[in-house]
Short mmCIF file of N, CA and C in Angstrom, two decimals:
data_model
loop_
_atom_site.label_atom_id
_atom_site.label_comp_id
_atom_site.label_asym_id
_atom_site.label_seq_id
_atom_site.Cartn_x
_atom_site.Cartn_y
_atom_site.Cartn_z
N UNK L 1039 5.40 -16.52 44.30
CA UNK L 1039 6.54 -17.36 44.66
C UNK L 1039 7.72 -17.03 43.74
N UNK L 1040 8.47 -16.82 44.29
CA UNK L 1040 9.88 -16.38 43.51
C UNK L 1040 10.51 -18.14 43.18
N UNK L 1041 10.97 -17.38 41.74
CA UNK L 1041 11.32 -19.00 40.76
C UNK L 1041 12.65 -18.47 40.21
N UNK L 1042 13.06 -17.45 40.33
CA UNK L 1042 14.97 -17.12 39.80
C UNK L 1042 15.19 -16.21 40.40
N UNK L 1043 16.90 -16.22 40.11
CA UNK L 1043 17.30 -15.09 40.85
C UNK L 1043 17.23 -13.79 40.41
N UNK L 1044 17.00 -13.21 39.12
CA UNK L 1044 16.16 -11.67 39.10
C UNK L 1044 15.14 -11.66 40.02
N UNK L 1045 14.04 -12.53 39.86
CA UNK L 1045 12.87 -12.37 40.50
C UNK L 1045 13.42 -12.07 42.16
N UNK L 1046 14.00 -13.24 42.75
CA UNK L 1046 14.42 -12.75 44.23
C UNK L 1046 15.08 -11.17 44.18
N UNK L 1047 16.20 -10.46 43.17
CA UNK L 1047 16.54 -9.21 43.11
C UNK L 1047 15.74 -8.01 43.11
N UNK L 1048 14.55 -8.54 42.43
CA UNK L 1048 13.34 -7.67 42.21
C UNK L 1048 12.83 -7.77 43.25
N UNK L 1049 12.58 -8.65 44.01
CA UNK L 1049 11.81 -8.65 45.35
C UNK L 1049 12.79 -7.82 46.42
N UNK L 1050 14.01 -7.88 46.18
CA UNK L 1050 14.83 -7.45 47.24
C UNK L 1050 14.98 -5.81 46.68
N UNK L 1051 14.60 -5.45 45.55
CA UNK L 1051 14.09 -3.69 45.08
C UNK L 1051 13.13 -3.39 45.36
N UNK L 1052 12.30 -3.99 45.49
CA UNK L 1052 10.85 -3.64 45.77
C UNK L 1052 10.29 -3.53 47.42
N UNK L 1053 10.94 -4.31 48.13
CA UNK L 1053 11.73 -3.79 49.99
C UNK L 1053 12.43 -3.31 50.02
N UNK L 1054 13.47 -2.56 49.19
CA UNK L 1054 13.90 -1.26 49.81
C UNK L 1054 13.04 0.05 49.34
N UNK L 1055 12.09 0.04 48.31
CA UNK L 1055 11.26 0.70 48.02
C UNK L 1055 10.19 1.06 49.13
N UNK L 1056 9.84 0.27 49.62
CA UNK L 1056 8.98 0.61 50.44
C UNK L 1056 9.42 0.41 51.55
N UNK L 1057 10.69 0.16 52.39
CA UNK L 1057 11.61 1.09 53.30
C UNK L 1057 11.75 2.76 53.02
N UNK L 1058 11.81 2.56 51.93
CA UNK L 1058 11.77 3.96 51.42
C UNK L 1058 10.74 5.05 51.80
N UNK L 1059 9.79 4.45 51.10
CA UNK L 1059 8.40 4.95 51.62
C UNK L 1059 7.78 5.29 52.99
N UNK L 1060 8.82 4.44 53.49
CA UNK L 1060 8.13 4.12 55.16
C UNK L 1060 9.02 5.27 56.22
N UNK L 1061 9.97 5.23 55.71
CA UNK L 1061 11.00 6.55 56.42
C UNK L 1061 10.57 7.90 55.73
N UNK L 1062 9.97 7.85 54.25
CA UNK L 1062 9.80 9.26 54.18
C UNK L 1062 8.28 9.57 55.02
N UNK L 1063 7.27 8.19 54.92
CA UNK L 1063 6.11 8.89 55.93
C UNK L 1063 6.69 9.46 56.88
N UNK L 1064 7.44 8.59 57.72
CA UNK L 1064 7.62 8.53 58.95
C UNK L 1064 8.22 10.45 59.34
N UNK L 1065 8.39 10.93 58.12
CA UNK L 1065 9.17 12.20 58.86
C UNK L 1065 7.85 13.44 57.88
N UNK L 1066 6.55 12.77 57.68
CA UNK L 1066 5.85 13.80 57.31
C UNK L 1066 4.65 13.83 57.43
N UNK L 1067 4.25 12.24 58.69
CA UNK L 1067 2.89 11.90 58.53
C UNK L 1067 2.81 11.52 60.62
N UNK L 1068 1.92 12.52 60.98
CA UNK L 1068 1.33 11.88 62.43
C UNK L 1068 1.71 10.36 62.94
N UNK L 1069 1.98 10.27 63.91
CA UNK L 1069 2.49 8.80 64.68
C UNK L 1069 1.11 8.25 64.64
N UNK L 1070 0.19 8.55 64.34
CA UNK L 1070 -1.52 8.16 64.13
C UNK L 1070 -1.18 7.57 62.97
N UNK L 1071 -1.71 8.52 61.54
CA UNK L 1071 -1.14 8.73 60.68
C UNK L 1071 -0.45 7.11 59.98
N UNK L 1072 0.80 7.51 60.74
CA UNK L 1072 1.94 6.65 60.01
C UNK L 1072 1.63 5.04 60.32
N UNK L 1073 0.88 4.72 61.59
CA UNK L 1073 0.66 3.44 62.06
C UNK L 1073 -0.21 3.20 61.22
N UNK L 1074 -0.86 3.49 60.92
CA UNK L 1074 -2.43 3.03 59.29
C UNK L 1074 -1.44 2.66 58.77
N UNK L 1075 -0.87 3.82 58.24
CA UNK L 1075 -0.24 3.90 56.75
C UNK L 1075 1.15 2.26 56.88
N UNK L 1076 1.72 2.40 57.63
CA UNK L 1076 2.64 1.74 57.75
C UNK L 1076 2.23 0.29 57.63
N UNK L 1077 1.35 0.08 58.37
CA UNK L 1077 0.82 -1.43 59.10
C UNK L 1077 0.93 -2.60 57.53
N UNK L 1078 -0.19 -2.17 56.81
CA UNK L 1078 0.01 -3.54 55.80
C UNK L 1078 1.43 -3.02 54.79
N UNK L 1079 1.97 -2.19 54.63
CA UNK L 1079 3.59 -2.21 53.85
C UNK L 1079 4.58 -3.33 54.82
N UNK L 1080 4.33 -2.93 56.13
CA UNK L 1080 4.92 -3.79 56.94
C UNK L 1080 4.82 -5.34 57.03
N UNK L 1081 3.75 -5.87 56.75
CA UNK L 1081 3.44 -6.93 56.47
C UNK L 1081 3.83 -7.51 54.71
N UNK L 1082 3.52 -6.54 54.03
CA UNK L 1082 3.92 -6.77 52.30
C UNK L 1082 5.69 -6.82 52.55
N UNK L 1083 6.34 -6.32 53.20
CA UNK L 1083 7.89 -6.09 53.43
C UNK L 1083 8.11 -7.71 54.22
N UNK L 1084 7.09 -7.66 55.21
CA UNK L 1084 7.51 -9.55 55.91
C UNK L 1084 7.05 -10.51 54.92
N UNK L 1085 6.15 -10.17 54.23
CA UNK L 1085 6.04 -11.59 52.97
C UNK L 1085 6.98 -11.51 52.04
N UNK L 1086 7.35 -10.18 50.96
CA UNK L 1086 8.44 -10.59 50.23
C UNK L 1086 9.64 -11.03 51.02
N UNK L 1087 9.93 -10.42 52.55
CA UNK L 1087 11.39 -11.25 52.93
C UNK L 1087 11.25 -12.84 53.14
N UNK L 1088 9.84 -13.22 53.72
CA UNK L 1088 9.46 -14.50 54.06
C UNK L 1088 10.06 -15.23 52.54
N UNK L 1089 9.16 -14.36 51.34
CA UNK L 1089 9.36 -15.68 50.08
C UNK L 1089 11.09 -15.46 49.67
N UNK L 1090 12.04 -14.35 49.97
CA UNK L 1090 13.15 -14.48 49.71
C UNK L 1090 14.22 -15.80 50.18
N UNK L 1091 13.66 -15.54 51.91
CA UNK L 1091 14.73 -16.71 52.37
C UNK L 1091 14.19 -18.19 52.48
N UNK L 1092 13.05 -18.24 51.05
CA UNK L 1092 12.43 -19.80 51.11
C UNK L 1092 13.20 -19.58 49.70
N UNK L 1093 13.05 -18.73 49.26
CA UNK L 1093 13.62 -19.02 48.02
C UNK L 1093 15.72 -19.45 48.15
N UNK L 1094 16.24 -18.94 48.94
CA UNK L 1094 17.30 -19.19 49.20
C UNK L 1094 17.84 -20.45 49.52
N UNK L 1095 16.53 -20.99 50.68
CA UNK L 1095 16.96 -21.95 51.26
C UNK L 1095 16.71 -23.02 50.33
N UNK L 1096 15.78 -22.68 49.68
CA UNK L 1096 14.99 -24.30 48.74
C UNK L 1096 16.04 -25.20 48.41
N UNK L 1097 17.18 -25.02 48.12
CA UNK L 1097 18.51 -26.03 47.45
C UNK L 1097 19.19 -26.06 49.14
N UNK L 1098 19.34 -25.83 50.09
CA UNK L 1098 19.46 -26.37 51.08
C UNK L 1098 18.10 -27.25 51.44
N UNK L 1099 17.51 -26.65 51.64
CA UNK L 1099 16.23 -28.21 51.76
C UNK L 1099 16.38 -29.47 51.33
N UNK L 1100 16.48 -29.24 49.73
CA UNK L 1100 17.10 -30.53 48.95
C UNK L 1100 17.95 -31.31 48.91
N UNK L 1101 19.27 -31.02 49.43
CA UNK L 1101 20.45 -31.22 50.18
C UNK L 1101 20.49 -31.92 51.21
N UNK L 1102 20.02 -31.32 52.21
CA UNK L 1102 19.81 -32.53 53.33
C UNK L 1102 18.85 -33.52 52.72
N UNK L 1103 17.62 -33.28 52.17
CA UNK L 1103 17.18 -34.75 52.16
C UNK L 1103 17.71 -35.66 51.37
N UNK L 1104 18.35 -35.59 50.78
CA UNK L 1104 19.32 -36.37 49.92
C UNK L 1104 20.46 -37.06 50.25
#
């Protein structure tokens, strides 16, 4: 769970990192291949964005209920 904003920055380096990764398979690894390889980065890329925009929103959350 991201608790500051380095930590969210670091999370937002660490998805383009493995965007990174995922375009260089993509131009050196079988469409077989790349679907393995790809599948759980793809999912590790939807959880750090998932915990980014909870982390964003959390002070809007608080806001309205207040």
């Amino acid at each position: 769970m991201i608790q500051t904003d380095d930590q969210m920055l670091l999370a937002q380096q660490c998805i383009g990192n493995l965007r990174r990764v995922l375009l260089e398979a993509r131009r050196v690894h079988s469409r077989q291949d790349y679907a393995r390889l790809a599948e759980p980065i793809l999912l590790e890329i939807q959880a750090r964005e998932q915990e980014i925009l909870e982390y964003l929103s959390r002070d809007l959350e608080q806001l309205v209920t207040t």
